């Protein structure tokens, strides 16, 4: 159950005060009956209408968005200079405080999960049981057996930090194209891991998170909400 003014605001994008005024004027019906009480407790799934027009979409406590991040956009909620991943979806979700659950570098592309569900984000990113993420990486040199073995053993970075074992494998005929699977989220991790072997990263694209693949129909900058099955996969990925 939830207050009617809050539910109306969530379903329409109106502010709470706009929705309170609409309710007071008798413009809102709940299951067909006019309700003029903003604080009436109504079911989240109740059929609401405004000026006789039914409002689509059940109330969602949280939103989960799959975004194909373009290069040049930063993985943050707000930034003074650069466009952020949250900016790309802000117009469609004006009342949501969305943040990226896991970051990609400004130059990297691919799957960024945007949500306002802090508990899920925490669950996916906690160091002890970090979600598995898969990247397609274009190197400036061919992948070598030493790199694959080094990743599998756990790379020690230039600063002395030893990382968890990871998988690096060829991703097609091009010897510079590599698929990397990580269960860790250290800053610039993949670039620094290949840097240990003297290789540079020309492009980095995140293909999947927790077994959920980026939808190939999403062009850079496009997004959609997760399906029920995708959300369930992330909630139960362990
Ligand atoms: N590792 C990196 O170096 N950059 C990313 O964007 C993601 C992982």
PDB file of C-alpha atoms and ligand atoms in Angstrom:
ATOM      1  CA  UNK A   1       0.000   0.000   0.000  1.00  0.00           C
ATOM      2  CA  UNK A   2       1.132   3.543  -0.640  1.00  0.00           C
ATOM      3  CA  UNK A   3      -0.167   7.131  -0.410  1.00  0.00           C
ATOM      4  CA  UNK A   4      -2.235   8.113  -3.430  1.00  0.00           C
ATOM      5  CA  UNK A   5      -0.291  11.350  -4.113  1.00  0.00           C
ATOM      6  CA  UNK A   6       2.994   9.438  -4.147  1.00  0.00           C
ATOM      7  CA  UNK A   7       1.646   6.720  -6.436  1.00  0.00           C
ATOM      8  CA  UNK A   8       0.135   9.273  -8.830  1.00  0.00           C
ATOM      9  CA  UNK A   9       3.427  11.196  -8.951  1.00  0.00           C
ATOM     10  CA  UNK A  10       5.369   8.001  -9.646  1.00  0.00           C
ATOM     11  CA  UNK A  11       3.017   6.938 -12.435  1.00  0.00           C
ATOM     12  CA  UNK A  12       2.733  10.320 -14.170  1.00  0.00           C
ATOM     13  CA  UNK A  13       5.991  12.162 -13.518  1.00  0.00           C
ATOM     14  CA  UNK A  14       4.020  14.951 -11.773  1.00  0.00           C
ATOM     15  CA  UNK A  15       5.520  16.444  -8.639  1.00  0.00           C
ATOM     16  CA  UNK A  16       3.953  15.493  -5.313  1.00  0.00           C
ATOM     17  CA  UNK A  17       2.350  18.932  -5.020  1.00  0.00           C
ATOM     18  CA  UNK A  18       0.921  18.749  -8.561  1.00  0.00           C
ATOM     19  CA  UNK A  19      -0.522  15.347  -7.823  1.00  0.00           C
ATOM     20  CA  UNK A  20      -2.002  16.567  -4.510  1.00  0.00           C
ATOM     21  CA  UNK A  21      -3.778  19.416  -6.350  1.00  0.00           C
ATOM     22  CA  UNK A  22      -5.111  17.065  -9.044  1.00  0.00           C
ATOM     23  CA  UNK A  23      -6.443  14.733  -6.331  1.00  0.00           C
ATOM     24  CA  UNK A  24      -8.071  17.600  -4.380  1.00  0.00           C
ATOM     25  CA  UNK A  25      -9.847  18.749  -7.545  1.00  0.00           C
ATOM     26  CA  UNK A  26     -11.409  15.306  -7.973  1.00  0.00           C
ATOM     27  CA  UNK A  27      -9.485  14.554 -11.182  1.00  0.00           C
ATOM     28  CA  UNK A  28      -8.233  11.192  -9.972  1.00  0.00           C
ATOM     29  CA  UNK A  29     -10.110   7.911  -9.696  1.00  0.00           C
ATOM     30  CA  UNK A  30      -8.971   4.757  -7.928  1.00  0.00           C
ATOM     31  CA  UNK A  31     -10.593   1.604  -9.322  1.00  0.00           C
ATOM     32  CA  UNK A  32     -13.243   3.821 -10.935  1.00  0.00           C
ATOM     33  CA  UNK A  33     -14.176   5.880  -7.833  1.00  0.00           C
ATOM     34  CA  UNK A  34     -13.123   9.511  -7.340  1.00  0.00           C
ATOM     35  CA  UNK A  35     -10.717   9.856  -4.406  1.00  0.00           C
ATOM     36  CA  UNK A  36      -9.980  13.360  -3.078  1.00  0.00           C
ATOM     37  CA  UNK A  37      -7.681  12.309  -0.249  1.00  0.00           C
ATOM     38  CA  UNK A  38      -3.984  12.632  -1.073  1.00  0.00           C
ATOM     39  CA  UNK A  39      -3.055  10.493   1.925  1.00  0.00           C
ATOM     40  CA  UNK A  40      -5.429   7.629   1.078  1.00  0.00           C
ATOM     41  CA  UNK A  41      -3.548   4.315   1.221  1.00  0.00           C
ATOM     42  CA  UNK A  42      -3.999   2.519  -2.076  1.00  0.00           C
ATOM     43  CA  UNK A  43      -2.618  -0.652  -3.577  1.00  0.00           C
ATOM     44  CA  UNK A  44       0.517  -0.080  -5.716  1.00  0.00           C
ATOM     45  CA  UNK A  45      -1.154  -2.034  -8.527  1.00  0.00           C
ATOM     46  CA  UNK A  46      -4.479  -0.126  -8.298  1.00  0.00           C
ATOM     47  CA  UNK A  47      -6.113   1.061 -11.536  1.00  0.00           C
ATOM     48  CA  UNK A  48      -5.693   4.848 -11.510  1.00  0.00           C
ATOM     49  CA  UNK A  49      -7.189   7.336 -13.953  1.00  0.00           C
ATOM     50  CA  UNK A  50      -6.526  11.046 -14.400  1.00  0.00           C
ATOM     51  CA  UNK A  51      -9.324  13.086 -16.014  1.00  0.00           C
ATOM     52  CA  UNK A  52     -10.891   9.773 -17.028  1.00  0.00           C
ATOM     53  CA  UNK A  53      -7.764   8.493 -18.813  1.00  0.00           C
ATOM     54  CA  UNK A  54      -6.361   5.276 -17.335  1.00  0.00           C
ATOM     55  CA  UNK A  55      -2.715   5.507 -16.279  1.00  0.00           C
ATOM     56  CA  UNK A  56      -0.606   2.736 -17.679  1.00  0.00           C
ATOM     57  CA  UNK A  57       2.136   0.960 -15.823  1.00  0.00           C
ATOM     58  CA  UNK A  58       2.110  -0.469 -12.367  1.00  0.00           C
ATOM     59  CA  UNK A  59       4.170   1.384  -9.761  1.00  0.00           C
ATOM     60  CA  UNK A  60       7.771   0.249  -9.731  1.00  0.00           C
ATOM     61  CA  UNK A  61       9.684   0.564  -6.515  1.00  0.00           C
ATOM     62  CA  UNK A  62      12.997   0.449  -8.380  1.00  0.00           C
ATOM     63  CA  UNK A  63      14.089   0.863 -11.975  1.00  0.00           C
ATOM     64  CA  UNK A  64      16.744  -1.284 -13.679  1.00  0.00           C
ATOM     65  CA  UNK A  65      18.130  -0.003 -16.963  1.00  0.00           C
ATOM     66  CA  UNK A  66      20.490  -1.633 -19.433  1.00  0.00           C
ATOM     67  CA  UNK A  67      22.430   1.118 -21.210  1.00  0.00           C
ATOM     68  CA  UNK A  68      24.883   0.766 -24.076  1.00  0.00           C
ATOM     69  CA  UNK A  69      27.360   3.411 -22.929  1.00  0.00           C
ATOM     70  CA  UNK A  70      28.954   5.354 -25.756  1.00  0.00           C
ATOM     71  CA  UNK A  71      32.588   6.474 -25.586  1.00  0.00           C
ATOM     72  CA  UNK A  72      33.029   9.966 -24.109  1.00  0.00           C
ATOM     73  CA  UNK A  73      30.342   9.582 -21.434  1.00  0.00           C
ATOM     74  CA  UNK A  74      31.342   9.191 -17.780  1.00  0.00           C
ATOM     75  CA  UNK A  75      29.987   6.532 -15.406  1.00  0.00           C
ATOM     76  CA  UNK A  76      28.570   8.839 -12.759  1.00  0.00           C
ATOM     77  CA  UNK A  77      25.276  10.369 -11.688  1.00  0.00           C
ATOM     78  CA  UNK A  78      26.455  13.955 -12.087  1.00  0.00           C
ATOM     79  CA  UNK A  79      29.520  15.672 -13.495  1.00  0.00           C
ATOM     80  CA  UNK A  80      30.441  19.335 -13.929  1.00  0.00           C
ATOM     81  CA  UNK A  81      32.005  18.927 -17.378  1.00  0.00           C
ATOM     82  CA  UNK A  82      31.018  15.662 -19.016  1.00  0.00           C
ATOM     83  CA  UNK A  83      27.766  13.974 -19.965  1.00  0.00           C
ATOM     84  CA  UNK A  84      27.053  11.138 -17.536  1.00  0.00           C
ATOM     85  CA  UNK A  85      25.326   7.797 -18.007  1.00  0.00           C
ATOM     86  CA  UNK A  86      22.531   9.111 -15.747  1.00  0.00           C
ATOM     87  CA  UNK A  87      22.118  12.176 -18.006  1.00  0.00           C
ATOM     88  CA  UNK A  88      21.391   9.842 -20.946  1.00  0.00           C
ATOM     89  CA  UNK A  89      18.279   8.427 -19.257  1.00  0.00           C
ATOM     90  CA  UNK A  90      17.260  11.422 -17.083  1.00  0.00           C
ATOM     91  CA  UNK A  91      14.522  12.748 -19.366  1.00  0.00           C
ATOM     92  CA  UNK A  92      12.712   9.397 -19.311  1.00  0.00           C
ATOM     93  CA  UNK A  93      13.029   9.024 -15.515  1.00  0.00           C
ATOM     94  CA  UNK A  94      12.659  12.558 -14.123  1.00  0.00           C
ATOM     95  CA  UNK A  95      11.885  11.563 -10.531  1.00  0.00           C
ATOM     96  CA  UNK A  96      14.457   8.782 -10.132  1.00  0.00           C
ATOM     97  CA  UNK A  97      17.872   9.096  -8.520  1.00  0.00           C
ATOM     98  CA  UNK A  98      19.613   6.662 -10.846  1.00  0.00           C
ATOM     99  CA  UNK A  99      23.263   5.704 -10.492  1.00  0.00           C
ATOM    100  CA  UNK A 100      25.536   3.272 -12.334  1.00  0.00           C
ATOM    101  CA  UNK A 101      26.026  -0.064 -10.569  1.00  0.00           C
ATOM    102  CA  UNK A 102      29.660  -0.441 -11.598  1.00  0.00           C
ATOM    103  CA  UNK A 103      31.733   1.843 -13.747  1.00  0.00           C
ATOM    104  CA  UNK A 104      33.259   1.865 -17.186  1.00  0.00           C
ATOM    105  CA  UNK A 105      36.069   4.257 -18.128  1.00  0.00           C
ATOM    106  CA  UNK A 106      35.108   7.329 -20.167  1.00  0.00           C
ATOM    107  CA  UNK A 107      36.655   5.769 -23.286  1.00  0.00           C
ATOM    108  CA  UNK A 108      35.037   2.338 -22.725  1.00  0.00           C
ATOM    109  CA  UNK A 109      31.702   1.277 -24.204  1.00  0.00           C
ATOM    110  CA  UNK A 110      28.983  -1.260 -23.494  1.00  0.00           C
ATOM    111  CA  UNK A 111      26.729  -2.525 -20.736  1.00  0.00           C
ATOM    112  CA  UNK A 112      26.159  -0.188 -17.793  1.00  0.00           C
ATOM    113  CA  UNK A 113      23.414  -1.056 -15.322  1.00  0.00           C
ATOM    114  CA  UNK A 114      21.593   2.015 -14.022  1.00  0.00           C
ATOM    115  CA  UNK A 115      19.330   1.630 -11.039  1.00  0.00           C
ATOM    116  CA  UNK A 116      18.023   3.241  -7.864  1.00  0.00           C
ATOM    117  CA  UNK A 117      18.159  -0.098  -6.021  1.00  0.00           C
ATOM    118  CA  UNK A 118      21.134   0.406  -3.723  1.00  0.00           C
ATOM    119  CA  UNK A 119      20.813  -3.047  -2.165  1.00  0.00           C
ATOM    120  CA  UNK A 120      21.112  -4.833  -5.521  1.00  0.00           C
ATOM    121  CA  UNK A 121      24.046  -2.640  -6.555  1.00  0.00           C
ATOM    122  CA  UNK A 122      25.787  -3.428  -3.281  1.00  0.00           C
ATOM    123  CA  UNK A 123      25.099  -7.129  -3.741  1.00  0.00           C
ATOM    124  CA  UNK A 124      26.554  -7.139  -7.256  1.00  0.00           C
ATOM    125  CA  UNK A 125      29.672  -5.137  -6.423  1.00  0.00           C
ATOM    126  CA  UNK A 126      30.671  -6.294  -2.939  1.00  0.00           C
ATOM    127  CA  UNK A 127      34.335  -7.367  -3.158  1.00  0.00           C
ATOM    128  CA  UNK A 128      33.718 -10.748  -1.505  1.00  0.00           C
ATOM    129  CA  UNK A 129      31.241 -11.883  -4.175  1.00  0.00           C
ATOM    130  CA  UNK A 130      31.623  -9.462  -7.064  1.00  0.00           C
ATOM    131  CA  UNK A 131      29.451 -10.213 -10.088  1.00  0.00           C
ATOM    132  CA  UNK A 132      31.094 -11.711 -13.197  1.00  0.00           C
ATOM    133  CA  UNK A 133      31.599  -9.256 -16.051  1.00  0.00           C
ATOM    134  CA  UNK A 134      32.750 -10.022 -19.591  1.00  0.00           C
ATOM    135  CA  UNK A 135      34.616  -7.564 -21.829  1.00  0.00           C
ATOM    136  CA  UNK A 136      35.692  -7.546 -25.445  1.00  0.00           C
ATOM    137  CA  UNK A 137      39.117  -5.936 -25.564  1.00  0.00           C
ATOM    138  CA  UNK A 138      41.129  -4.749 -28.565  1.00  0.00           C
ATOM    139  CA  UNK A 139      44.847  -4.760 -27.780  1.00  0.00           C
ATOM    140  CA  UNK A 140      47.644  -2.948 -29.602  1.00  0.00           C
ATOM    141  CA  UNK A 141      49.576  -6.260 -29.634  1.00  0.00           C
ATOM    142  CA  UNK A 142      48.593  -9.925 -30.023  1.00  0.00           C
ATOM    143  CA  UNK A 143      47.414 -11.893 -27.001  1.00  0.00           C
ATOM    144  CA  UNK A 144      50.210 -14.176 -25.744  1.00  0.00           C
ATOM    145  CA  UNK A 145      50.184 -17.412 -23.707  1.00  0.00           C
ATOM    146  CA  UNK A 146      52.036 -15.473 -20.967  1.00  0.00           C
ATOM    147  CA  UNK A 147      49.155 -13.027 -20.687  1.00  0.00           C
ATOM    148  CA  UNK A 148      46.581 -15.851 -20.482  1.00  0.00           C
ATOM    149  CA  UNK A 149      48.624 -17.695 -17.841  1.00  0.00           C
ATOM    150  CA  UNK A 150      49.284 -14.481 -15.927  1.00  0.00           C
ATOM    151  CA  UNK A 151      45.591 -13.569 -15.846  1.00  0.00           C
ATOM    152  CA  UNK A 152      44.699 -17.098 -14.677  1.00  0.00           C
ATOM    153  CA  UNK A 153      47.269 -16.964 -11.868  1.00  0.00           C
ATOM    154  CA  UNK A 154      46.319 -13.428 -10.754  1.00  0.00           C
ATOM    155  CA  UNK A 155      48.181 -10.416 -12.127  1.00  0.00           C
ATOM    156  CA  UNK A 156      50.353  -8.364  -9.784  1.00  0.00           C
ATOM    157  CA  UNK A 157      49.988  -4.696 -10.763  1.00  0.00           C
ATOM    158  CA  UNK A 158      52.800  -2.162 -10.897  1.00  0.00           C
ATOM    159  CA  UNK A 159      51.761  -0.869  -7.429  1.00  0.00           C
ATOM    160  CA  UNK A 160      52.231  -4.363  -5.924  1.00  0.00           C
ATOM    161  CA  UNK A 161      48.510  -5.187  -5.680  1.00  0.00           C
ATOM    162  CA  UNK A 162      47.798  -8.824  -6.645  1.00  0.00           C
ATOM    163  CA  UNK A 163      44.467  -9.277  -8.366  1.00  0.00           C
ATOM    164  CA  UNK A 164      42.069 -12.213  -8.333  1.00  0.00           C
ATOM    165  CA  UNK A 165      42.438 -14.793 -11.118  1.00  0.00           C
ATOM    166  CA  UNK A 166      40.747 -13.754 -14.364  1.00  0.00           C
ATOM    167  CA  UNK A 167      40.188 -15.259 -17.789  1.00  0.00           C
ATOM    168  CA  UNK A 168      41.741 -13.917 -21.004  1.00  0.00           C
ATOM    169  CA  UNK A 169      40.985 -15.848 -24.190  1.00  0.00           C
ATOM    170  CA  UNK A 170      41.090 -15.213 -27.932  1.00  0.00           C
ATOM    171  CA  UNK A 171      37.878 -13.687 -29.281  1.00  0.00           C
ATOM    172  CA  UNK A 172      38.115 -14.620 -32.941  1.00  0.00           C
ATOM    173  CA  UNK A 173      40.647 -14.725 -35.739  1.00  0.00           C
ATOM    174  CA  UNK A 174      42.191 -11.315 -34.929  1.00  0.00           C
ATOM    175  CA  UNK A 175      45.010 -12.083 -32.412  1.00  0.00           C
ATOM    176  CA  UNK A 176      44.556  -8.622 -30.840  1.00  0.00           C
ATOM    177  CA  UNK A 177      40.895  -9.290 -30.007  1.00  0.00           C
ATOM    178  CA  UNK A 178      40.512 -10.738 -26.500  1.00  0.00           C
ATOM    179  CA  UNK A 179      37.584 -11.713 -24.294  1.00  0.00           C
ATOM    180  CA  UNK A 180      38.254 -11.005 -20.610  1.00  0.00           C
ATOM    181  CA  UNK A 181      36.145 -12.284 -17.714  1.00  0.00           C
ATOM    182  CA  UNK A 182      36.574 -10.587 -14.342  1.00  0.00           C
ATOM    183  CA  UNK A 183      34.998 -10.893 -10.916  1.00  0.00           C
ATOM    184  CA  UNK A 184      36.581  -7.757  -9.496  1.00  0.00           C
ATOM    185  CA  UNK A 185      36.257  -4.024 -10.045  1.00  0.00           C
ATOM    186  CA  UNK A 186      39.579  -2.260  -9.584  1.00  0.00           C
ATOM    187  CA  UNK A 187      40.072   1.164 -11.240  1.00  0.00           C
ATOM    188  CA  UNK A 188      41.293   0.807 -14.873  1.00  0.00           C
ATOM    189  CA  UNK A 189      41.679  -2.888 -14.087  1.00  0.00           C
ATOM    190  CA  UNK A 190      41.942  -4.409 -17.563  1.00  0.00           C
ATOM    191  CA  UNK A 191      44.181  -1.640 -18.914  1.00  0.00           C
ATOM    192  CA  UNK A 192      46.513  -2.041 -15.950  1.00  0.00           C
ATOM    193  CA  UNK A 193      46.502  -5.853 -16.218  1.00  0.00           C
ATOM    194  CA  UNK A 194      47.556  -5.796 -19.871  1.00  0.00           C
ATOM    195  CA  UNK A 195      49.985  -2.976 -19.071  1.00  0.00           C
ATOM    196  CA  UNK A 196      51.934  -5.406 -16.872  1.00  0.00           C
ATOM    197  CA  UNK A 197      52.619  -7.405 -20.070  1.00  0.00           C
ATOM    198  CA  UNK A 198      53.524  -4.312 -22.080  1.00  0.00           C
ATOM    199  CA  UNK A 199      50.291  -4.283 -24.092  1.00  0.00           C
ATOM    200  CA  UNK A 200      47.986  -1.290 -24.530  1.00  0.00           C
ATOM    201  CA  UNK A 201      44.191  -1.350 -24.798  1.00  0.00           C
ATOM    202  CA  UNK A 202      42.768   0.358 -27.908  1.00  0.00           C
ATOM    203  CA  UNK A 203      39.103  -0.409 -27.177  1.00  0.00           C
ATOM    204  CA  UNK A 204      37.147  -1.978 -24.343  1.00  0.00           C
ATOM    205  CA  UNK A 205      33.486  -3.005 -24.532  1.00  0.00           C
ATOM    206  CA  UNK A 206      31.479  -4.655 -21.727  1.00  0.00           C
ATOM    207  CA  UNK A 207      29.377  -7.455 -23.174  1.00  0.00           C
ATOM    208  CA  UNK A 208      27.659  -8.867 -20.107  1.00  0.00           C
ATOM    209  CA  UNK A 209      27.085  -8.602 -16.362  1.00  0.00           C
ATOM    210  CA  UNK A 210      26.186 -11.666 -14.285  1.00  0.00           C
ATOM    211  CA  UNK A 211      25.381 -13.693 -17.385  1.00  0.00           C
ATOM    212  CA  UNK A 212      23.012 -11.007 -18.729  1.00  0.00           C
ATOM    213  CA  UNK A 213      24.180  -9.951 -22.197  1.00  0.00           C
ATOM    214  CA  UNK A 214      23.943  -6.418 -23.552  1.00  0.00           C
ATOM    215  CA  UNK A 215      21.026  -6.353 -25.994  1.00  0.00           C
ATOM    216  CA  UNK A 216      22.517  -6.236 -29.504  1.00  0.00           C
ATOM    217  CA  UNK A 217      19.612  -4.070 -30.661  1.00  0.00           C
ATOM    218  CA  UNK A 218      20.790  -1.182 -28.444  1.00  0.00           C
ATOM    219  CA  UNK A 219      22.948   1.276 -30.391  1.00  0.00           C
ATOM    220  CA  UNK A 220      25.475   3.324 -28.382  1.00  0.00           C
ATOM    221  CA  UNK A 221      23.508   5.698 -26.137  1.00  0.00           C
ATOM    222  CA  UNK A 222      20.330   3.604 -26.278  1.00  0.00           C
ATOM    223  CA  UNK A 223      18.831   1.851 -23.278  1.00  0.00           C
ATOM    224  CA  UNK A 224      15.915  -0.223 -22.100  1.00  0.00           C
ATOM    225  CA  UNK A 225      14.657  -1.632 -18.819  1.00  0.00           C
ATOM    226  CA  UNK A 226      15.750  -5.135 -17.852  1.00  0.00           C
ATOM    227  CA  UNK A 227      13.227  -7.885 -18.494  1.00  0.00           C
ATOM    228  CA  UNK A 228      11.889  -9.812 -15.512  1.00  0.00           C
ATOM    229  CA  UNK A 229      14.155 -12.739 -16.441  1.00  0.00           C
ATOM    230  CA  UNK A 230      17.251 -10.518 -16.686  1.00  0.00           C
ATOM    231  CA  UNK A 231      16.511  -8.902 -13.339  1.00  0.00           C
ATOM    232  CA  UNK A 232      15.963 -12.312 -11.744  1.00  0.00           C
ATOM    233  CA  UNK A 233      19.296 -13.480 -13.191  1.00  0.00           C
ATOM    234  CA  UNK A 234      21.099 -10.537 -11.568  1.00  0.00           C
ATOM    235  CA  UNK A 235      19.264 -10.967  -8.277  1.00  0.00           C
ATOM    236  CA  UNK A 236      20.238 -14.657  -8.229  1.00  0.00           C
ATOM    237  CA  UNK A 237      23.496 -14.603 -10.147  1.00  0.00           C
ATOM    238  CA  UNK A 238      25.462 -16.277  -7.365  1.00  0.00           C
TER     239      UNK A 238
HETATM  240  N1  LIG B   1      38.844  -2.185 -16.993  1.00  0.00           N
HETATM  241  C1  LIG B   1      39.317  -1.046 -17.533  1.00  0.00           C
HETATM  242  O1  LIG B   1      40.516  -0.834 -17.638  1.00  0.00           O
HETATM  243  N2  LIG B   1      38.425  -0.144 -17.973  1.00  0.00           N
HETATM  244  C2  LIG B   1      37.075  -0.338 -17.920  1.00  0.00           C
HETATM  245  O2  LIG B   1      36.308   0.528 -18.364  1.00  0.00           O
HETATM  246  C3  LIG B   1      36.612  -1.529 -17.355  1.00  0.00           C
HETATM  247  C4  LIG B   1      37.510  -2.448 -16.887  1.00  0.00           C
END
